[in-house]
Coordinates of C-alpha atoms and ligand atoms in Angstrom, one line a residue:
X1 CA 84.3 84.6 48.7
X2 CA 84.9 83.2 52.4
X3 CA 88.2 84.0 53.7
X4 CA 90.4 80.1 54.6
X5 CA 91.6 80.0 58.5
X6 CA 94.9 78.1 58.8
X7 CA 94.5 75.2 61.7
X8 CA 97.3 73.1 62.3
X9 CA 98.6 73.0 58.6
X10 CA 95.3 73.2 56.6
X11 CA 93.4 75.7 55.3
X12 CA 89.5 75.8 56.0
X13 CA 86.8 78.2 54.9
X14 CA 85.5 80.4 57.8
X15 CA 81.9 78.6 58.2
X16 CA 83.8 75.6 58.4
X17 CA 86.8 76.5 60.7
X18 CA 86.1 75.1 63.8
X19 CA 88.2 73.0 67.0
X20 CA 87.1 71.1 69.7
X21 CA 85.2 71.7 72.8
X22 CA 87.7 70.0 74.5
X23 CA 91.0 72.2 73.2
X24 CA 92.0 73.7 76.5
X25 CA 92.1 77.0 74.9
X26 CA 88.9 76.8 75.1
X27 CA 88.2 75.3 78.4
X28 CA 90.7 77.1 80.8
X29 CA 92.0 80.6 78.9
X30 CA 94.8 78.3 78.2
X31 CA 97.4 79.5 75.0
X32 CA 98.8 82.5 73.8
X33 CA 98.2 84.7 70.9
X34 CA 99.7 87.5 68.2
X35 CA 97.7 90.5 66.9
X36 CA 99.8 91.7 63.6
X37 CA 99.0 94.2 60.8
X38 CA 100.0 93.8 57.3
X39 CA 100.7 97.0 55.2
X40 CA 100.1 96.4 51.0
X41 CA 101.0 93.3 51.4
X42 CA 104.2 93.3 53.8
X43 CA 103.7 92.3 57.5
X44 CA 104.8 94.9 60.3
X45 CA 107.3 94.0 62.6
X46 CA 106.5 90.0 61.8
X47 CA 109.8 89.0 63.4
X48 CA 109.2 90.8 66.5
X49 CA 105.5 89.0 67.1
X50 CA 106.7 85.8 65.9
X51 CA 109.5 86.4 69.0
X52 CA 106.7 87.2 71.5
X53 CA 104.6 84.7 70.5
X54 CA 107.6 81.7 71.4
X55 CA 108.2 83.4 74.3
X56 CA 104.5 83.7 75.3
X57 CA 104.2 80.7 75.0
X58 CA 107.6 79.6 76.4
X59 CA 106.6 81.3 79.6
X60 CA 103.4 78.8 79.7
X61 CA 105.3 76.1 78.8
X62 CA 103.6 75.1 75.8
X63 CA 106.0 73.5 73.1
X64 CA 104.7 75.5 70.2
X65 CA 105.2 72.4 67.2
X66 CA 106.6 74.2 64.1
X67 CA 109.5 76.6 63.8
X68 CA 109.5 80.3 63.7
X69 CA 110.3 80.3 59.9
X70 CA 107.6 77.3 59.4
X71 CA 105.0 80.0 61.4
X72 CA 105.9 82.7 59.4
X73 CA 105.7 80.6 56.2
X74 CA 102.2 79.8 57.2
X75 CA 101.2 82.9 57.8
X76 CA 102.4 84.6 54.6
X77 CA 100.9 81.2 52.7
X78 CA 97.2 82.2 54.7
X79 CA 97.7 85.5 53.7
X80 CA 98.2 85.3 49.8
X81 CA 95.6 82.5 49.6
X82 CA 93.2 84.8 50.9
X83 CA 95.0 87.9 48.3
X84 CA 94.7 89.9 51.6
X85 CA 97.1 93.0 51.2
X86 CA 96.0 95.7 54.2
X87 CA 95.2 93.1 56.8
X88 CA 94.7 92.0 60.6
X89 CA 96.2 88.6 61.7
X90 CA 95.6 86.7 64.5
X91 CA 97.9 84.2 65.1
X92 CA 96.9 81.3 68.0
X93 CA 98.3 78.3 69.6
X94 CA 96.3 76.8 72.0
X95 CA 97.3 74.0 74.3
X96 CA 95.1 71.5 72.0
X97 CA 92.7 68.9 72.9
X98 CA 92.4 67.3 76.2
X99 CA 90.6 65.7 79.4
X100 CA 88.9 67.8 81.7
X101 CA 91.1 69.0 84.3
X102 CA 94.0 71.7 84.4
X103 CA 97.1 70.0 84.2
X104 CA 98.8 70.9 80.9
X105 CA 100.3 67.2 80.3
X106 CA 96.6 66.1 79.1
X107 CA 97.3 68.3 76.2
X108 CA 99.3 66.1 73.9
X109 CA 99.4 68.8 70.9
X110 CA 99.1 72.4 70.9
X111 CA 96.7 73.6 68.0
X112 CA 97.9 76.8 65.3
X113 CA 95.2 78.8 64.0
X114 CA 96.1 81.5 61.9
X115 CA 93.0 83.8 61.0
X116 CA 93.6 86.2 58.7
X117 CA 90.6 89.2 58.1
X118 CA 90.0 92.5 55.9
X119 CA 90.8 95.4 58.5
X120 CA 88.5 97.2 60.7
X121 CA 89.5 100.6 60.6
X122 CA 89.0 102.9 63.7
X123 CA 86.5 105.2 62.5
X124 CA 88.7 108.2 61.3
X125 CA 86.8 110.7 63.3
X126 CA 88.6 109.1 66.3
X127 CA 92.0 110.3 65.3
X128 CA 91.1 114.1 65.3
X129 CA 88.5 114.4 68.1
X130 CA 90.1 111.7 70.5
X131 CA 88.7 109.5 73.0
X132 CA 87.7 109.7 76.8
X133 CA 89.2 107.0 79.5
X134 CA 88.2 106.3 82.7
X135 CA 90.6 104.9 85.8
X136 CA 89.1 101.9 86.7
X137 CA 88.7 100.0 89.9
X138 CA 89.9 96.9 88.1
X139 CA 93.8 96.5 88.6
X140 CA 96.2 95.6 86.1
X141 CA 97.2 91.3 86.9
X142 CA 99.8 91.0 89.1
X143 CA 103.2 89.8 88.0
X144 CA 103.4 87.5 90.7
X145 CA 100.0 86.4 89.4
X146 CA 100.1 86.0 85.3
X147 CA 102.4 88.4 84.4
X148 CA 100.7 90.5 81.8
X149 CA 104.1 90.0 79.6
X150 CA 102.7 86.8 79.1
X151 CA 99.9 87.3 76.0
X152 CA 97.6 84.8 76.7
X153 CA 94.2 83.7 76.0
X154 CA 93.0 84.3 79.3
X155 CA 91.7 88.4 79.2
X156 CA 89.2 88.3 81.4
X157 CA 91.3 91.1 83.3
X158 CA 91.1 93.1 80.6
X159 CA 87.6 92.7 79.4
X160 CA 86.4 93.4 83.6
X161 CA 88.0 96.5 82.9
X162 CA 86.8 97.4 79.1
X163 CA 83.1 97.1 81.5
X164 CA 83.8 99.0 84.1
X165 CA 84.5 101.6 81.3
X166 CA 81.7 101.3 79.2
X167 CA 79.7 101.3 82.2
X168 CA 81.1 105.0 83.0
X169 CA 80.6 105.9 79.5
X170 CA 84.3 106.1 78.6
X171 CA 85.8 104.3 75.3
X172 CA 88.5 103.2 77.5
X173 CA 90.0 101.8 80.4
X174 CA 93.2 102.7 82.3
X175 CA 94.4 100.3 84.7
X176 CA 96.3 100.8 87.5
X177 CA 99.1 98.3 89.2
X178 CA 98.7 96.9 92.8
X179 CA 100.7 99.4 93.6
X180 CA 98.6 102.3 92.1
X181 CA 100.8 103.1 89.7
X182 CA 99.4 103.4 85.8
X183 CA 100.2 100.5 84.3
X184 CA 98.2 100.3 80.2
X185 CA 95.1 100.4 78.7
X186 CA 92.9 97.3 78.3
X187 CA 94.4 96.5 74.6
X188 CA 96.8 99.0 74.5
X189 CA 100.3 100.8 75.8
X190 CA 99.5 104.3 77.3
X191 CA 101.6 107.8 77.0
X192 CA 102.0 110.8 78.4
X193 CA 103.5 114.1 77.1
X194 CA 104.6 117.2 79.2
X195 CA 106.9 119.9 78.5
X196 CA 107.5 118.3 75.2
X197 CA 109.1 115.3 76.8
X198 CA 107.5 111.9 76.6
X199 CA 106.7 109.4 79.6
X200 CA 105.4 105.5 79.2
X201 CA 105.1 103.0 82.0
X202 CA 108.3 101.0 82.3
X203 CA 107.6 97.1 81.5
X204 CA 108.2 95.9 85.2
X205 CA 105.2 98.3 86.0
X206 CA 103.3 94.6 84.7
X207 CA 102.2 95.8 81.2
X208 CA 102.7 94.1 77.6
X209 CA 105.8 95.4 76.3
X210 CA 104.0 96.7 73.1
X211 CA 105.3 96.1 69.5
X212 CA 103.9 99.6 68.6
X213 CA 104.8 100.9 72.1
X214 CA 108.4 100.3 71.3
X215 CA 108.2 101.4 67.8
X216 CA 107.2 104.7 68.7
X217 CA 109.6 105.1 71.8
X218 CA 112.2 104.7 69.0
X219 CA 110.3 106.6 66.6
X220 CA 110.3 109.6 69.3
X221 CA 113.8 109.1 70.2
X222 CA 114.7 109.2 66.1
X223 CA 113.2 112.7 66.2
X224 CA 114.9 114.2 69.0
X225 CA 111.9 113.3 71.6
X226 CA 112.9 112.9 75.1
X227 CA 111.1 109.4 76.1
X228 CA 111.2 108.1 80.0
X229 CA 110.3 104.8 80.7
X230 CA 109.5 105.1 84.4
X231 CA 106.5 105.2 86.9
X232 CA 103.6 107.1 87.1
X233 CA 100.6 107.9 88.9
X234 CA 97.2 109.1 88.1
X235 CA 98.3 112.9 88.8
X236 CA 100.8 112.5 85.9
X237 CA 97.7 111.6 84.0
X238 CA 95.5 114.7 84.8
X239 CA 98.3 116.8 84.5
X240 CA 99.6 115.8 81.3
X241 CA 99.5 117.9 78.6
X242 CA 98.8 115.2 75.9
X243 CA 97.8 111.3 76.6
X244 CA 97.5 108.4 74.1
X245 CA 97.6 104.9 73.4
X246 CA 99.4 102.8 71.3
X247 CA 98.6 99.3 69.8
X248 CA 98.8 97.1 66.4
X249 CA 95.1 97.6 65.3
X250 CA 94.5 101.0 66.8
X251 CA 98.2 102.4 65.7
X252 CA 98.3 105.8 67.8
X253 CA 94.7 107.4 69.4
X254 CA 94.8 110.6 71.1
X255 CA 93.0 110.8 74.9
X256 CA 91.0 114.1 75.6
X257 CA 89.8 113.6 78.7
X258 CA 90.6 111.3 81.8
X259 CA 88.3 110.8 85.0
X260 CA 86.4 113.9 83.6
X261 CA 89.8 116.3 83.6
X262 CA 90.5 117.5 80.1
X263 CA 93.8 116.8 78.9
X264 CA 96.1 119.8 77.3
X265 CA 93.3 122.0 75.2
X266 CA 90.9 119.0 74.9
X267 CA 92.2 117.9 71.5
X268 CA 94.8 115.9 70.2
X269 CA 97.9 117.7 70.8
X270 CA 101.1 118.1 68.5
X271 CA 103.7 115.3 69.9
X272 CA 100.6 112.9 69.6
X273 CA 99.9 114.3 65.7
X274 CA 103.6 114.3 64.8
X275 CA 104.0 110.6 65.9
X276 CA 100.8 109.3 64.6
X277 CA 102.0 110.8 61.3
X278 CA 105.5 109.1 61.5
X279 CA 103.9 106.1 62.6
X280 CA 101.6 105.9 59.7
X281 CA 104.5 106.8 57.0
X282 CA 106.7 104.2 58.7
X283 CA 104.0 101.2 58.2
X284 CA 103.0 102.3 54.7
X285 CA 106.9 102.5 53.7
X286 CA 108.3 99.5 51.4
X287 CA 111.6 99.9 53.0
X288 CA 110.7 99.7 56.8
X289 CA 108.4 97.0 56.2
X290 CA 110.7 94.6 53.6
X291 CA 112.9 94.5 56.9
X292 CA 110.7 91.4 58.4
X293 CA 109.5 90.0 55.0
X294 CA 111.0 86.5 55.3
X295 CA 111.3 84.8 51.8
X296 CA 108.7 82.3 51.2
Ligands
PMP301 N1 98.5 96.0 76.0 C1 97.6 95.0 75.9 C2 97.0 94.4 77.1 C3 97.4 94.4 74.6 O1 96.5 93.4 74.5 C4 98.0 95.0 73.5 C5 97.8 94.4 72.1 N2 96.5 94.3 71.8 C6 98.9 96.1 73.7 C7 99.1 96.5 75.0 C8 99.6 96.7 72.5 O2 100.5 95.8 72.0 P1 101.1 95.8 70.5 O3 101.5 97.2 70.3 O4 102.1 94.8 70.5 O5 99.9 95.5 69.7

């Protein structure tokens, strides 16, 4: 059975789910976008997505043409037509179709595409082994620039990056600010732990402010876990004792190694375990995850 994509209020099969060469989404980068999980059926953190999404996309000045409760309606409605119940979403609103040329007033209406797919699971093996990350040359966008806030459809950034790792023969990318300070990963929110105590880039470092970045910062904090939101270097990084990463798809993944240096014992260490374990119980619970289940 082919899976239906939701674009601008109807529902298509995948083969047939298509927009035009001239939707400025297309042409210039130009439109924001949501990544979101659903757990047995109930979407994590929906409201919080939904918010970045409108504000995404308020920051671009794009006019997004339905309601939050209308978009989450939709999504839900995409989501049981399909009977998807463990699920990734991507939710898109492009600036719509337009004449050539940048200037966002040739868009007359921005396009919703809600796509909603089975979910690739990171291979398990990743979770207890870890992965190995590179610095790269690339550097973060500046704030001044496109601030990174901002979750656009322009990654180019972060894909130059995701290269320049692969290249090395690392899995992953760290970027660093103009100002050399760590900043995130290319699609994910990066950690450190030392002396038990946890440290994340604060968000004027120019980073995304993570949905799962925050819900672990809380999730830490619930559990007694000193968290510091403040700025670090690339020392911080070789020194840590545990490093890892945090975004919808990927949850929590554990960094062994960085620019060759080992980090801790060269395994996942135990803040990392313990939180990937809280993570995981706090998706799969009914009660955490009715929270953001509007009624539909
Ligand atoms: N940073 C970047 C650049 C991202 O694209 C993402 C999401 N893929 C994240 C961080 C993690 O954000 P979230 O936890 O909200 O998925």
């Amino acid at each position: 059975m082919s899976l239906k994509v939701y674009i601008d209020g109807e529902l298509f099969p995948q083969e047939e789910a298509k927009i035009s060469v001239f939707d400025h989404g297309l042409l210039y980068g130009d439109g924001v976008f949501e990544g979101i999980r659903s757990y047995g059926g109930k979407v994590f953190k929906l409201q919080e997505h939904i918010d970045r999404l409108y504000e995404s996309a308020k920051a671009i000045a794009l006019q997004i043409p339905i309601s939050k409760e209308e978009m989450m309606e939709a999504l839900y409605n995409t989501l049981r037509v399909n009977n998807l119940k463990d699920s990734y979403i991507r939710l898109v609103v492009t600036r719509g179709v337009g004449k050539l040329g940048l200037e966002h007033t040739k868009c007359k209406k921005p396009s919703i595409i809600i796509i909603t797919d089975f979910i690739e699971l990171y291979p398990p093996r990743l979770y207890e082994v870890g992965i190995d990350a590179v610095t790269v040359r690339t550097i973060r966008n500046h704030f001044e620039a496109l601030n990174p806030r901002i979750k656009c459809l322009n990654y180019m950034n972060n894909i130059l990056a995701k290269i320049e790792s692969l290249i090395a023969g690392a899995s992953e990318a760290v970027m660093l600010n103009a100002e050399g300070y760590v900043a995130e990963c290319t699609g994910e929110n990066i950690f450190v732990v030392k002396h038990g105590e946890i440290m994340t880039p604060p968000v004027n470092a120019g980073i995304l402010k993570g949905i799962t970045r925050d819900t672990v910062i809380e999730l830490a904090k619930r559990s007694g876990i000193h968290v510091m939101e403040e700025l670090f270097t690339r020392y911080e990084l070789y020194t840590a004792e545990e490093c890892f990463l945090t975004g919808t798809a990927a949850e929590i993944v554990p960094v062994v190694k960085i620019d060759g240096r080992v980090i801790g014992n060269g395994k996942p260490g135990k803040v990392t375990q313990f939180l990937l374990k809280s993570y995981r119980e706090l998706t799969r619970s009914p009660e955490t995850a009715e929270v953001t289940t509007p009624t539909v």
